[in-house]
PDB file of C-alpha atoms in Angstrom:
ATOM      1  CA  UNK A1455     101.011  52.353 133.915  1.00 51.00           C
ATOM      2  CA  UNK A1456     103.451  55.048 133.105  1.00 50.00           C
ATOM      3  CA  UNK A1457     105.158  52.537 130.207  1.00 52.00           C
ATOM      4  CA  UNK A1458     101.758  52.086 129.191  1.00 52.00           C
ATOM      5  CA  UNK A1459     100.797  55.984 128.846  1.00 55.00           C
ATOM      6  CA  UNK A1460     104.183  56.531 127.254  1.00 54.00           C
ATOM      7  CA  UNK A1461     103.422  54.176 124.642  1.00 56.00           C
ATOM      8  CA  UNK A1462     100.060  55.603 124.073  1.00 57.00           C
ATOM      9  CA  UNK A1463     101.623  58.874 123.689  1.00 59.00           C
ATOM     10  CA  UNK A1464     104.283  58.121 121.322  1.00 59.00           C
ATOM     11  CA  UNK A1465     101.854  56.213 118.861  1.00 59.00           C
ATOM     12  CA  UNK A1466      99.327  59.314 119.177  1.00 69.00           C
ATOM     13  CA  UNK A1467     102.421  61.789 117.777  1.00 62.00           C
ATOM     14  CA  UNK A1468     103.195  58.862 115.431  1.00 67.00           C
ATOM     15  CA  UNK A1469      99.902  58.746 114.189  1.00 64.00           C
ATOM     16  CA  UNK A1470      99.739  62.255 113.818  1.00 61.00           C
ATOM     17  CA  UNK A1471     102.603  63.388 112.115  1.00 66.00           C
ATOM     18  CA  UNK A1472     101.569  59.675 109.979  1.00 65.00           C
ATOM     19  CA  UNK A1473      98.279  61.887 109.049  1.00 64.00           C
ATOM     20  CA  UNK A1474     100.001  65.375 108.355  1.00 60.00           C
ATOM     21  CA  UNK A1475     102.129  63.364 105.828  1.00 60.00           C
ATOM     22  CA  UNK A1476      99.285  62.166 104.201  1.00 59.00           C
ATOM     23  CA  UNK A1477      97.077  64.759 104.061  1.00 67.00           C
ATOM     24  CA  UNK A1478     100.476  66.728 102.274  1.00 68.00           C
ATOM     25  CA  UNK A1479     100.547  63.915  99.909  1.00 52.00           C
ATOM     26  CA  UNK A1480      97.043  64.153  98.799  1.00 57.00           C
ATOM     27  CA  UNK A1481      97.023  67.924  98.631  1.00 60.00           C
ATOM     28  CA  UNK A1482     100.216  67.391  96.494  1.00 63.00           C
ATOM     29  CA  UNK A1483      98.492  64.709  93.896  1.00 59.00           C
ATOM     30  CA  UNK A1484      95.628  67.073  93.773  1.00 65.00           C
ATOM     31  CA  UNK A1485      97.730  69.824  92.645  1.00 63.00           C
ATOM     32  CA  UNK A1486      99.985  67.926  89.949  1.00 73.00           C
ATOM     33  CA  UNK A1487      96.651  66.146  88.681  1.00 64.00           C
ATOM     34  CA  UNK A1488      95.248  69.635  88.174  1.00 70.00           C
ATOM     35  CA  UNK A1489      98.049  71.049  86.545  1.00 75.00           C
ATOM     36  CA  UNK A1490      98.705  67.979  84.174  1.00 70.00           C
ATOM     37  CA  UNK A1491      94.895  68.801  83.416  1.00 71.00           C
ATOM     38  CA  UNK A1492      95.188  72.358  82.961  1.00 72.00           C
ATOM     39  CA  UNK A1493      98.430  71.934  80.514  1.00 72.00           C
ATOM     40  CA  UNK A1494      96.770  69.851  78.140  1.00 70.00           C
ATOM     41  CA  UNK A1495      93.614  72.109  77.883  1.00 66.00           C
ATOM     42  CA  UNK A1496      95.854  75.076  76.997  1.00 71.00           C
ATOM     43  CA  UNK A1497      98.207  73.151  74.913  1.00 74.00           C
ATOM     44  CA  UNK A1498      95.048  71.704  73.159  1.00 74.00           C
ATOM     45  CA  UNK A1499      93.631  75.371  73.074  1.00 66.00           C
ATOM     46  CA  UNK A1500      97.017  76.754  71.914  1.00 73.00           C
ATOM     47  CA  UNK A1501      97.305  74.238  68.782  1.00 66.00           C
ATOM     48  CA  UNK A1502      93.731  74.626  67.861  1.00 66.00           C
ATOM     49  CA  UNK A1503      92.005  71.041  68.973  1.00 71.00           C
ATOM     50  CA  UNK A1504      90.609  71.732  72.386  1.00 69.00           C
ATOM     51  CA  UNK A1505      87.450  74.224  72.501  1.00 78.00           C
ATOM     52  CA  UNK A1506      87.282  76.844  75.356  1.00 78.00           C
ATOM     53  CA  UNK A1507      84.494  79.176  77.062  1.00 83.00           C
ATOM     54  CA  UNK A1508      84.208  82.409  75.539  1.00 83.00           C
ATOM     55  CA  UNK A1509      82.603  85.587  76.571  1.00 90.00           C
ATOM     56  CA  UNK A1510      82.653  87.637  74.059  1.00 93.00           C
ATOM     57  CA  UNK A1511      81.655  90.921  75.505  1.00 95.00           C
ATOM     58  CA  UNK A1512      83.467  90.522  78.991  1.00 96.00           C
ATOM     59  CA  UNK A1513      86.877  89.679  76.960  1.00 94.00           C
ATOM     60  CA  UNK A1514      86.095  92.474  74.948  1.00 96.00           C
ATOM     61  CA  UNK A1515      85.948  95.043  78.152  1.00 96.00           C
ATOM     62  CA  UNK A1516      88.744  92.983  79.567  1.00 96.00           C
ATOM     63  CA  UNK A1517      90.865  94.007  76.519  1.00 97.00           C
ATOM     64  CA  UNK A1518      89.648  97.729  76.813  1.00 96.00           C
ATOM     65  CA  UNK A1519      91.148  97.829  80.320  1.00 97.00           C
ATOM     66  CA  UNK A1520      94.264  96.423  79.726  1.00 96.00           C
ATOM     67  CA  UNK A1521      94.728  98.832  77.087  1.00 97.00           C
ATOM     68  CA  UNK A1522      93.464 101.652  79.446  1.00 96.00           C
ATOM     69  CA  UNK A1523      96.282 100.658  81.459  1.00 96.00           C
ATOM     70  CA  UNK A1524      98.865 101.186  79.040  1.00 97.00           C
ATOM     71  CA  UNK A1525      97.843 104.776  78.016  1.00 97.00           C
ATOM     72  CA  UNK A1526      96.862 105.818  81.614  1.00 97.00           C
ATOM     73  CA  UNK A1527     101.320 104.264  82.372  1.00 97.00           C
ATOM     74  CA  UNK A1528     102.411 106.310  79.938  1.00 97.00           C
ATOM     75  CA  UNK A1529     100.755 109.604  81.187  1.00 97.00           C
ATOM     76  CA  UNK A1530     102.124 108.690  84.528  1.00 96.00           C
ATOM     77  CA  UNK A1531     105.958 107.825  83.068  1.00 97.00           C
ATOM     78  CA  UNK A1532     105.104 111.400  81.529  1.00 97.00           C
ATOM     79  CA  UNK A1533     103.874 113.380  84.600  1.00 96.00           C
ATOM     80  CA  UNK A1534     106.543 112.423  86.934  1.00 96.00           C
ATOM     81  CA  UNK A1535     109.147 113.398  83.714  1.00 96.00           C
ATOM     82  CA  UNK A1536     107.394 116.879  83.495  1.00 95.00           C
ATOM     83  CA  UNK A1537     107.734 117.409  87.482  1.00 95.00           C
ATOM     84  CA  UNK A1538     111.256 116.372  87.605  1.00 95.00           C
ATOM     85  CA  UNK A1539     112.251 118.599  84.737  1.00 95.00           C
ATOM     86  CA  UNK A1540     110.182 121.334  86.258  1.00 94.00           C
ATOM     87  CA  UNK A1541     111.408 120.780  89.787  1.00 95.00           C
ATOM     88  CA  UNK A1542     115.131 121.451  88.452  1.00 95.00           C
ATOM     89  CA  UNK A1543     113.834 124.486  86.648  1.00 94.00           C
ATOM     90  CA  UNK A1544     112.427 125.877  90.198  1.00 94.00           C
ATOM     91  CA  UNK A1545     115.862 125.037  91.488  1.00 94.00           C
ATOM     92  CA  UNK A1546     117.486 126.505  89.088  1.00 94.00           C
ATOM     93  CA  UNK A1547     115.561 130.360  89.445  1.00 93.00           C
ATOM     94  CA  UNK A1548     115.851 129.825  93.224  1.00 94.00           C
ATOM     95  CA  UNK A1549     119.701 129.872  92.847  1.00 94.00           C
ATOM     96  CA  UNK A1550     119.137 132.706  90.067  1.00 94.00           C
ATOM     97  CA  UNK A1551     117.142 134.393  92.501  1.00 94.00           C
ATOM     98  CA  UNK A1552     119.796 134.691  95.433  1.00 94.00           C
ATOM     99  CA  UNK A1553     122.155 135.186  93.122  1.00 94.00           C
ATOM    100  CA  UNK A1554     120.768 137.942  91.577  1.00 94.00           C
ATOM    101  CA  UNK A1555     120.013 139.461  95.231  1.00 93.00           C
ATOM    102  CA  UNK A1556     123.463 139.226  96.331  1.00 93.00           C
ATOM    103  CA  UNK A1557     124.608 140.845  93.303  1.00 93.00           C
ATOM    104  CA  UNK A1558     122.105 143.986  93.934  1.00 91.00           C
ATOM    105  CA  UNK A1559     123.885 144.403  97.234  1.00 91.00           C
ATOM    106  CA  UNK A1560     127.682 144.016  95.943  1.00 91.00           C
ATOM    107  CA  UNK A1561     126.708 146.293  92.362  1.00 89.00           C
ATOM    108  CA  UNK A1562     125.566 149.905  93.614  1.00 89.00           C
ATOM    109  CA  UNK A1563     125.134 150.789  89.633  1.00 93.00           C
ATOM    110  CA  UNK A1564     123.309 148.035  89.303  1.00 93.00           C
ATOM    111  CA  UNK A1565     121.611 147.659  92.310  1.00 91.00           C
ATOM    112  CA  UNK A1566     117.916 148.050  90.997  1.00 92.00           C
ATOM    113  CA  UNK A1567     117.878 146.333  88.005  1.00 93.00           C
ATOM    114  CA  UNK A1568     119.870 143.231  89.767  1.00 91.00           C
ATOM    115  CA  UNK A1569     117.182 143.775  92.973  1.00 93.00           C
ATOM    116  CA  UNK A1570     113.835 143.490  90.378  1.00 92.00           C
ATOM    117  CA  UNK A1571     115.029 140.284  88.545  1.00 93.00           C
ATOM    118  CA  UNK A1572     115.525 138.751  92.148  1.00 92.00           C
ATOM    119  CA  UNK A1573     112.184 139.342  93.197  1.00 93.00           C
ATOM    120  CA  UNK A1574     111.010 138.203  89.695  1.00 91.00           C
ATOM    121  CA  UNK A1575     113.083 134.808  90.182  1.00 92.00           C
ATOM    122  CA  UNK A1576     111.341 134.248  93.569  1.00 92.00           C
ATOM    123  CA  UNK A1577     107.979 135.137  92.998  1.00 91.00           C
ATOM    124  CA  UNK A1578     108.270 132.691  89.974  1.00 91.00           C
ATOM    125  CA  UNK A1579     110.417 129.892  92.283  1.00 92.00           C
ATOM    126  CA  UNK A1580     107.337 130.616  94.978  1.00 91.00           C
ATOM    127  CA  UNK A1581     104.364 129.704  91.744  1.00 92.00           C
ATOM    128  CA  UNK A1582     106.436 126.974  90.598  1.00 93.00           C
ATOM    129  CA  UNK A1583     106.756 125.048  94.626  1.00 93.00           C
ATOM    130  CA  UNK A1584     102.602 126.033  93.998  1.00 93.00           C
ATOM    131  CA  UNK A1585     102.113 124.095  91.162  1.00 94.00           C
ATOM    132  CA  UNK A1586     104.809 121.533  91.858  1.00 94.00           C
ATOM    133  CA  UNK A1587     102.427 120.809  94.567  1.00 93.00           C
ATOM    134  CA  UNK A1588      99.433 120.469  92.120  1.00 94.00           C
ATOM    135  CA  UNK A1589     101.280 117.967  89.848  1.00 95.00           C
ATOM    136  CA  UNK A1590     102.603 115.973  92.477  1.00 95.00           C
ATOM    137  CA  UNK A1591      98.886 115.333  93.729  1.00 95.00           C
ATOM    138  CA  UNK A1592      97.976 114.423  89.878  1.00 96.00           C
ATOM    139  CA  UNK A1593     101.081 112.254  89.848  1.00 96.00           C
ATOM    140  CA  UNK A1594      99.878 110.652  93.481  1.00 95.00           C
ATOM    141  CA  UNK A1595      96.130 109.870  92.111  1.00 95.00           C
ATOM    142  CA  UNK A1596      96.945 108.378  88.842  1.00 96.00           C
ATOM    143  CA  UNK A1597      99.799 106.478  90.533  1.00 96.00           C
ATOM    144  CA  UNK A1598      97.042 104.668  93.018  1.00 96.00           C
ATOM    145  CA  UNK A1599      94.348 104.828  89.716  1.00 96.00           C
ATOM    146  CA  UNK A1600      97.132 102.616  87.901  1.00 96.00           C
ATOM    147  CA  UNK A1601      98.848 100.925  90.429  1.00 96.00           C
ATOM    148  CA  UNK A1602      96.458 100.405  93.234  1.00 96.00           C
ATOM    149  CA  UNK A1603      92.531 100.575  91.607  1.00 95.00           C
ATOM    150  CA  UNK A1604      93.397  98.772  88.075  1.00 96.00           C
ATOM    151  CA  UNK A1605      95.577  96.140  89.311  1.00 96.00           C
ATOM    152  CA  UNK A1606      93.488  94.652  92.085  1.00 96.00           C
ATOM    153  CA  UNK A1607      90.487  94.862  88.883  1.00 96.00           C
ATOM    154  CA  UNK A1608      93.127  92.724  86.759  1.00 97.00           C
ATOM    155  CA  UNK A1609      94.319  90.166  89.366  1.00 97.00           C
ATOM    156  CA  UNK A1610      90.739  88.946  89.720  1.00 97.00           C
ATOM    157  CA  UNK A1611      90.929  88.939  85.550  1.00 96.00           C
ATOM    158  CA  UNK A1612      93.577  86.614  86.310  1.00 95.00           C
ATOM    159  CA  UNK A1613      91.928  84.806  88.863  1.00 96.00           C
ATOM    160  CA  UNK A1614      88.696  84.505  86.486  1.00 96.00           C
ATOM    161  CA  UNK A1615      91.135  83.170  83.411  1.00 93.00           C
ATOM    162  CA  UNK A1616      92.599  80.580  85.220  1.00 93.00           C
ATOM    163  CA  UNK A1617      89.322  79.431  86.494  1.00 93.00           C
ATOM    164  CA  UNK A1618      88.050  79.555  83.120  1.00 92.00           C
ATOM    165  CA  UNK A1619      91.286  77.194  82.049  1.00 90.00           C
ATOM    166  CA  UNK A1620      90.631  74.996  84.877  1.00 91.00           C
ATOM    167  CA  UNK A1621      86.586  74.635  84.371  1.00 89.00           C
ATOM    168  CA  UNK A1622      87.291  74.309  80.236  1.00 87.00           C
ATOM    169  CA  UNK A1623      90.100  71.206  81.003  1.00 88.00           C
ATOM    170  CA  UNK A1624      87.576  69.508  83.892  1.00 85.00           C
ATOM    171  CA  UNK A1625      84.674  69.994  81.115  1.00 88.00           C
ATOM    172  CA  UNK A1626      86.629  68.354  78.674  1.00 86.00           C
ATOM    173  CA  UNK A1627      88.214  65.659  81.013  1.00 84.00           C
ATOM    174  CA  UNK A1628      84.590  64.936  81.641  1.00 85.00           C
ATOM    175  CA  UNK A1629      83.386  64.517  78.332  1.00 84.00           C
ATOM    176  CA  UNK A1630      86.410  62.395  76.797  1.00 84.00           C
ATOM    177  CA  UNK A1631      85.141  59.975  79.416  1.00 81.00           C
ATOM    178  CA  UNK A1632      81.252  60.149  78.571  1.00 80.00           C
ATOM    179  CA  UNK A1633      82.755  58.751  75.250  1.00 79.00           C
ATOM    180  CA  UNK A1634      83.949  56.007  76.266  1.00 72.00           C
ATOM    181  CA  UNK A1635      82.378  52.371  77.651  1.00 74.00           C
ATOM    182  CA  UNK A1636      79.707  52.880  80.217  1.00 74.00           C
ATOM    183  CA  UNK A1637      81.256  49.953  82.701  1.00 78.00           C
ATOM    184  CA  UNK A1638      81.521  50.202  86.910  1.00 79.00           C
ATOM    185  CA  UNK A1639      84.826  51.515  86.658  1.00 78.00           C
ATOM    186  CA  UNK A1640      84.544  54.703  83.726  1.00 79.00           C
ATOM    187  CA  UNK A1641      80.547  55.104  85.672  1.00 84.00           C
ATOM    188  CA  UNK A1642      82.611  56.264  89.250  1.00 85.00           C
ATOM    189  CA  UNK A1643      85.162  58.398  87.163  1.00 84.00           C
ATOM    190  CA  UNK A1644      82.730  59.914  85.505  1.00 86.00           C
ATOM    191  CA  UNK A1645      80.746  60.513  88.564  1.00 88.00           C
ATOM    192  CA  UNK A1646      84.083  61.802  90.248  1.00 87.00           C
ATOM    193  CA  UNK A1647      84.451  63.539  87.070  1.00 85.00           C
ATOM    194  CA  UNK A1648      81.301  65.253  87.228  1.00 91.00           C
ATOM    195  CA  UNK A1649      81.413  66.589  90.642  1.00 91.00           C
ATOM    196  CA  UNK A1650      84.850  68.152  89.866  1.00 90.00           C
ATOM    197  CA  UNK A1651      83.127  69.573  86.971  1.00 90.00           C
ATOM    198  CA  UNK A1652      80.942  71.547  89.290  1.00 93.00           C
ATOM    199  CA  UNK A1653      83.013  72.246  91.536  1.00 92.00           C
ATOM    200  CA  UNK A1654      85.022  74.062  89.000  1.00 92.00           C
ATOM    201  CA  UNK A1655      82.188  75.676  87.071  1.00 93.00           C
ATOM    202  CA  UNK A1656      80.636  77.210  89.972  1.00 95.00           C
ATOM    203  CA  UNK A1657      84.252  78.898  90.850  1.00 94.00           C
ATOM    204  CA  UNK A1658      84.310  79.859  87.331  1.00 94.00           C
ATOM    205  CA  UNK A1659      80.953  81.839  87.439  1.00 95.00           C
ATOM    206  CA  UNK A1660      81.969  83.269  90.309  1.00 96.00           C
ATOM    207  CA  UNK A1661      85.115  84.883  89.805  1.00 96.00           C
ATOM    208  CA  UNK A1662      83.579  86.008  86.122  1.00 96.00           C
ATOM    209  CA  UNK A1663      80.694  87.910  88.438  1.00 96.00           C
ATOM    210  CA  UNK A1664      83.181  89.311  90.172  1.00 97.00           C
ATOM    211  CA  UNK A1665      84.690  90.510  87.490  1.00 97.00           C
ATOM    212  CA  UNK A1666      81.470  92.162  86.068  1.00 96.00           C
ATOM    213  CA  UNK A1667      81.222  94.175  89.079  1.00 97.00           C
ATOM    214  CA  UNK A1668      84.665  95.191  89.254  1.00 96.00           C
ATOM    215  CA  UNK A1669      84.940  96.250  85.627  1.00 97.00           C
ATOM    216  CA  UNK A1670      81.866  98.632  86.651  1.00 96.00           C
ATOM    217  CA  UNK A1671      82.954 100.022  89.885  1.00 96.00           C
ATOM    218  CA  UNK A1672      86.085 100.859  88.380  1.00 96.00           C
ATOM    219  CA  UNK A1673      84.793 102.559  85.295  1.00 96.00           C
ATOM    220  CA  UNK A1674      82.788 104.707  87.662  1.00 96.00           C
ATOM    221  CA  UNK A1675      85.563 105.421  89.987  1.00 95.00           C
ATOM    222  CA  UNK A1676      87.996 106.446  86.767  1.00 96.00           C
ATOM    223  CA  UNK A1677      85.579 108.842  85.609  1.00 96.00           C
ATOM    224  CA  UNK A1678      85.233 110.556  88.632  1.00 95.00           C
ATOM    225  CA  UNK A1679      88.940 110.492  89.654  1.00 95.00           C
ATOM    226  CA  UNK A1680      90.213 111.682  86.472  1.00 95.00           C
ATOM    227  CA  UNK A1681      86.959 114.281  85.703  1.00 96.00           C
ATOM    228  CA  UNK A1682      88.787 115.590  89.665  1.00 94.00           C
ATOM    229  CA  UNK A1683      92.644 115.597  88.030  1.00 95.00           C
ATOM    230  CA  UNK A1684      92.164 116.774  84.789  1.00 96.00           C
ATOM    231  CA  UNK A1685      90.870 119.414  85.861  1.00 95.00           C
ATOM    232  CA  UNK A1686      93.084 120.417  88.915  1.00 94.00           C
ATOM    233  CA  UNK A1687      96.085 119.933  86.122  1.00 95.00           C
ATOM    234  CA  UNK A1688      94.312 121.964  83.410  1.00 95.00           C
ATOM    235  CA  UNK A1689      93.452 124.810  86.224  1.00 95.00           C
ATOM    236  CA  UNK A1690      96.787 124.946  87.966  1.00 95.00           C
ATOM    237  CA  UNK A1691      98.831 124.480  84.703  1.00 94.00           C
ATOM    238  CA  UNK A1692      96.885 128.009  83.259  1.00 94.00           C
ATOM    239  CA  UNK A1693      97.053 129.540  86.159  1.00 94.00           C
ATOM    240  CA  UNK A1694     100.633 129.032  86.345  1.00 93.00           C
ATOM    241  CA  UNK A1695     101.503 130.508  83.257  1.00 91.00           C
ATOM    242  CA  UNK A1696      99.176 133.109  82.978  1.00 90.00           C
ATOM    243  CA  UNK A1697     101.243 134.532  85.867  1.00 87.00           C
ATOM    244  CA  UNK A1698      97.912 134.332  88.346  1.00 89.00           C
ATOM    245  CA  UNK A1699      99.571 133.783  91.704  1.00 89.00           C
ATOM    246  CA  UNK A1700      95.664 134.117  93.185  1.00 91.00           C
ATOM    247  CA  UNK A1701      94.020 131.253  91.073  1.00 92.00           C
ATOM    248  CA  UNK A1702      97.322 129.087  91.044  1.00 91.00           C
ATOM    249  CA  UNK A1703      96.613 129.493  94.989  1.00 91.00           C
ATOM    250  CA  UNK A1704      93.161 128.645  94.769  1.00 92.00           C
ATOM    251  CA  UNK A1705      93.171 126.202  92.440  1.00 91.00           C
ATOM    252  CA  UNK A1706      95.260 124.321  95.525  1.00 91.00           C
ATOM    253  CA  UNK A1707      92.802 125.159  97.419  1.00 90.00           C
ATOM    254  CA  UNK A1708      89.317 123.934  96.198  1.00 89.00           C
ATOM    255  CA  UNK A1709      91.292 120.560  95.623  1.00 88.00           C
ATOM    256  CA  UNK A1710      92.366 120.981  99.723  1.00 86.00           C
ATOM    257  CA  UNK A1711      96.295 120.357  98.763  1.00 85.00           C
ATOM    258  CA  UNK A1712      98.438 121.746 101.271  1.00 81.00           C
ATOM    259  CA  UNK A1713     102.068 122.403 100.999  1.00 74.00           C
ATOM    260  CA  UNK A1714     104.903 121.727 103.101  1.00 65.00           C
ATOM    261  CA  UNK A1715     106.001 124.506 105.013  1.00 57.00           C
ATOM    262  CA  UNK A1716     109.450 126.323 104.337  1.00 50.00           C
ATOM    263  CA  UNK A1717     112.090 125.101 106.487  1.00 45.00           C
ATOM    264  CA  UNK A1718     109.929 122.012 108.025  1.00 49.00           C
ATOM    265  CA  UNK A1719     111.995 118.760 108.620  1.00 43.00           C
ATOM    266  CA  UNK A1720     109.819 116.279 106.769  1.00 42.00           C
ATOM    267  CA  UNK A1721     111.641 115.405 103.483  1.00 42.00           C
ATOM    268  CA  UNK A1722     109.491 117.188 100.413  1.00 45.00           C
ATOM    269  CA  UNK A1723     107.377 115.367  98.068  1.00 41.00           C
ATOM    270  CA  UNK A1724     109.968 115.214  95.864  1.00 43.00           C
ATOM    271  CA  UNK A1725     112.033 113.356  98.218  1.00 41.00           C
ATOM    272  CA  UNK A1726     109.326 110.846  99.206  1.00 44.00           C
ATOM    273  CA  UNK A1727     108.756 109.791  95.243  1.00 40.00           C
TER     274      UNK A1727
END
């Protein structure tokens, strides 16, 4: 009996691992079949003889995005130049600042005209951590508008255009073979044909739905996250140099940015870029 169970069990694992190899092996001549099938159609489509779904006016907001993109990459690149440059600047009238203070205590002649410019260096180093602060939170949004927001809109662009290349070479696959002779054998490929056909078209129409509502949900959400920036930027960036310590400090305020205490041990925001 226990010769008898150990046999069972052996052919049960052999069986097994027999099925796994299989099912591996299909999954494998599924995929090279659909990428021999998707090659052609964009080879075909590339050299002019294959035809190909078009949608005019989604490719045509699909296009505006992308471009979007590029402009919205370059104010970005341009922002985080402006608050390094600045951020040096700031450094730079911070050590002005104690210099100028340690000179007002070392030059009794010129002790009042060295103490005045000190106080002017800080009280500009102190509006310039201010609006460093309001940047940095511009910088932050458009960096997760870009990076975060657009790019999960474009990846299911992707997804949609290679379901659109896989649904154009099935479509075509399936009516090279309606072409041909009408025996048993091209009547069940044509039949398999057709059901891989739909299979394809109805992932097709769904990922370009999806698309349709993502192209409108992020529309909305740009327009309301840069109407928010533009104007935090604009307000803080007048403020600033208008010399308005008040509204550069309220400007942080109605946008609720808080900055990081003096002397605290979490790195700045500068560090953390």
């Amino acid at each position: 009996n226990m010769q008898h169970s150990s046999s069972s069990s052996s052919m049960t694992a052999e069986e097994a691992t027999r099925g796994v190899a299989v099912e591996k092996y299909e999954a494998v001549k599924k995929w090279g079949l659909n990428t021999y099938k998707c090659t052609k159609q964009m080879i075909s489509e590339r050299f002019g003889r294959g035809s190909r779904t078009v949608d005019l006016e989604l490719e045509a907001q699909i296009e505006v995005l992308r471009d979007t993109k590029r402009k919205y990459v370059n104010v970005l690149r341009l922002a985080k130049a402006l608050t390094n440059h600045f951020y040096n600047m700031v450094q730079t009238q911070h050590a002005l600042g104690d210099t100028f203070a340690d000179l007002s205590q070392k030059s009794p002649e010129l002790r009042d005209e060295f103490g005045y410019n000190a106080e002017t260096q800080k009280l500009l180093c102190k509006n310039g951590e201010t609006l460093l602060g309001a940047i940095n939170f511009f910088v932050s949004s458009i960096n997760t508008l870009v990076n975060k927001t657009m790019e999960d809109t474009l990846w299911t662009i992707r997804m949609y255009e290679n379901a659109r290349l896989e649904f154009d070479a099935y479509r075509s696959d399936l009516e090279e073979l309606s072409l041909g002779p009408r025996d048993a054998v091209t009547m069940a490929r044509i039949e398999a044909a057709q059901e891989q056909y739909q299979v394809h078209k109805e992932k097709y129409e769904r990922l370009r739905s999806d698309v349709i509502i993502k192209l409108k949900f992020l529309e909305e959400n740009k327009v309301k996250v840069m109407h928010k920036q533009l104007l935090l930027f604009h307000n803080a960036i007048s403020a600033y140099f208008a010399g308005n310590q008040q509204q550069l400090e309220e400007t942080l305020k109605q946008f609720n940015i808080k900055l990081r205490p003096p002397g605290a041990d979490k790195p700045s925001w500068l560090e953390e870029q």
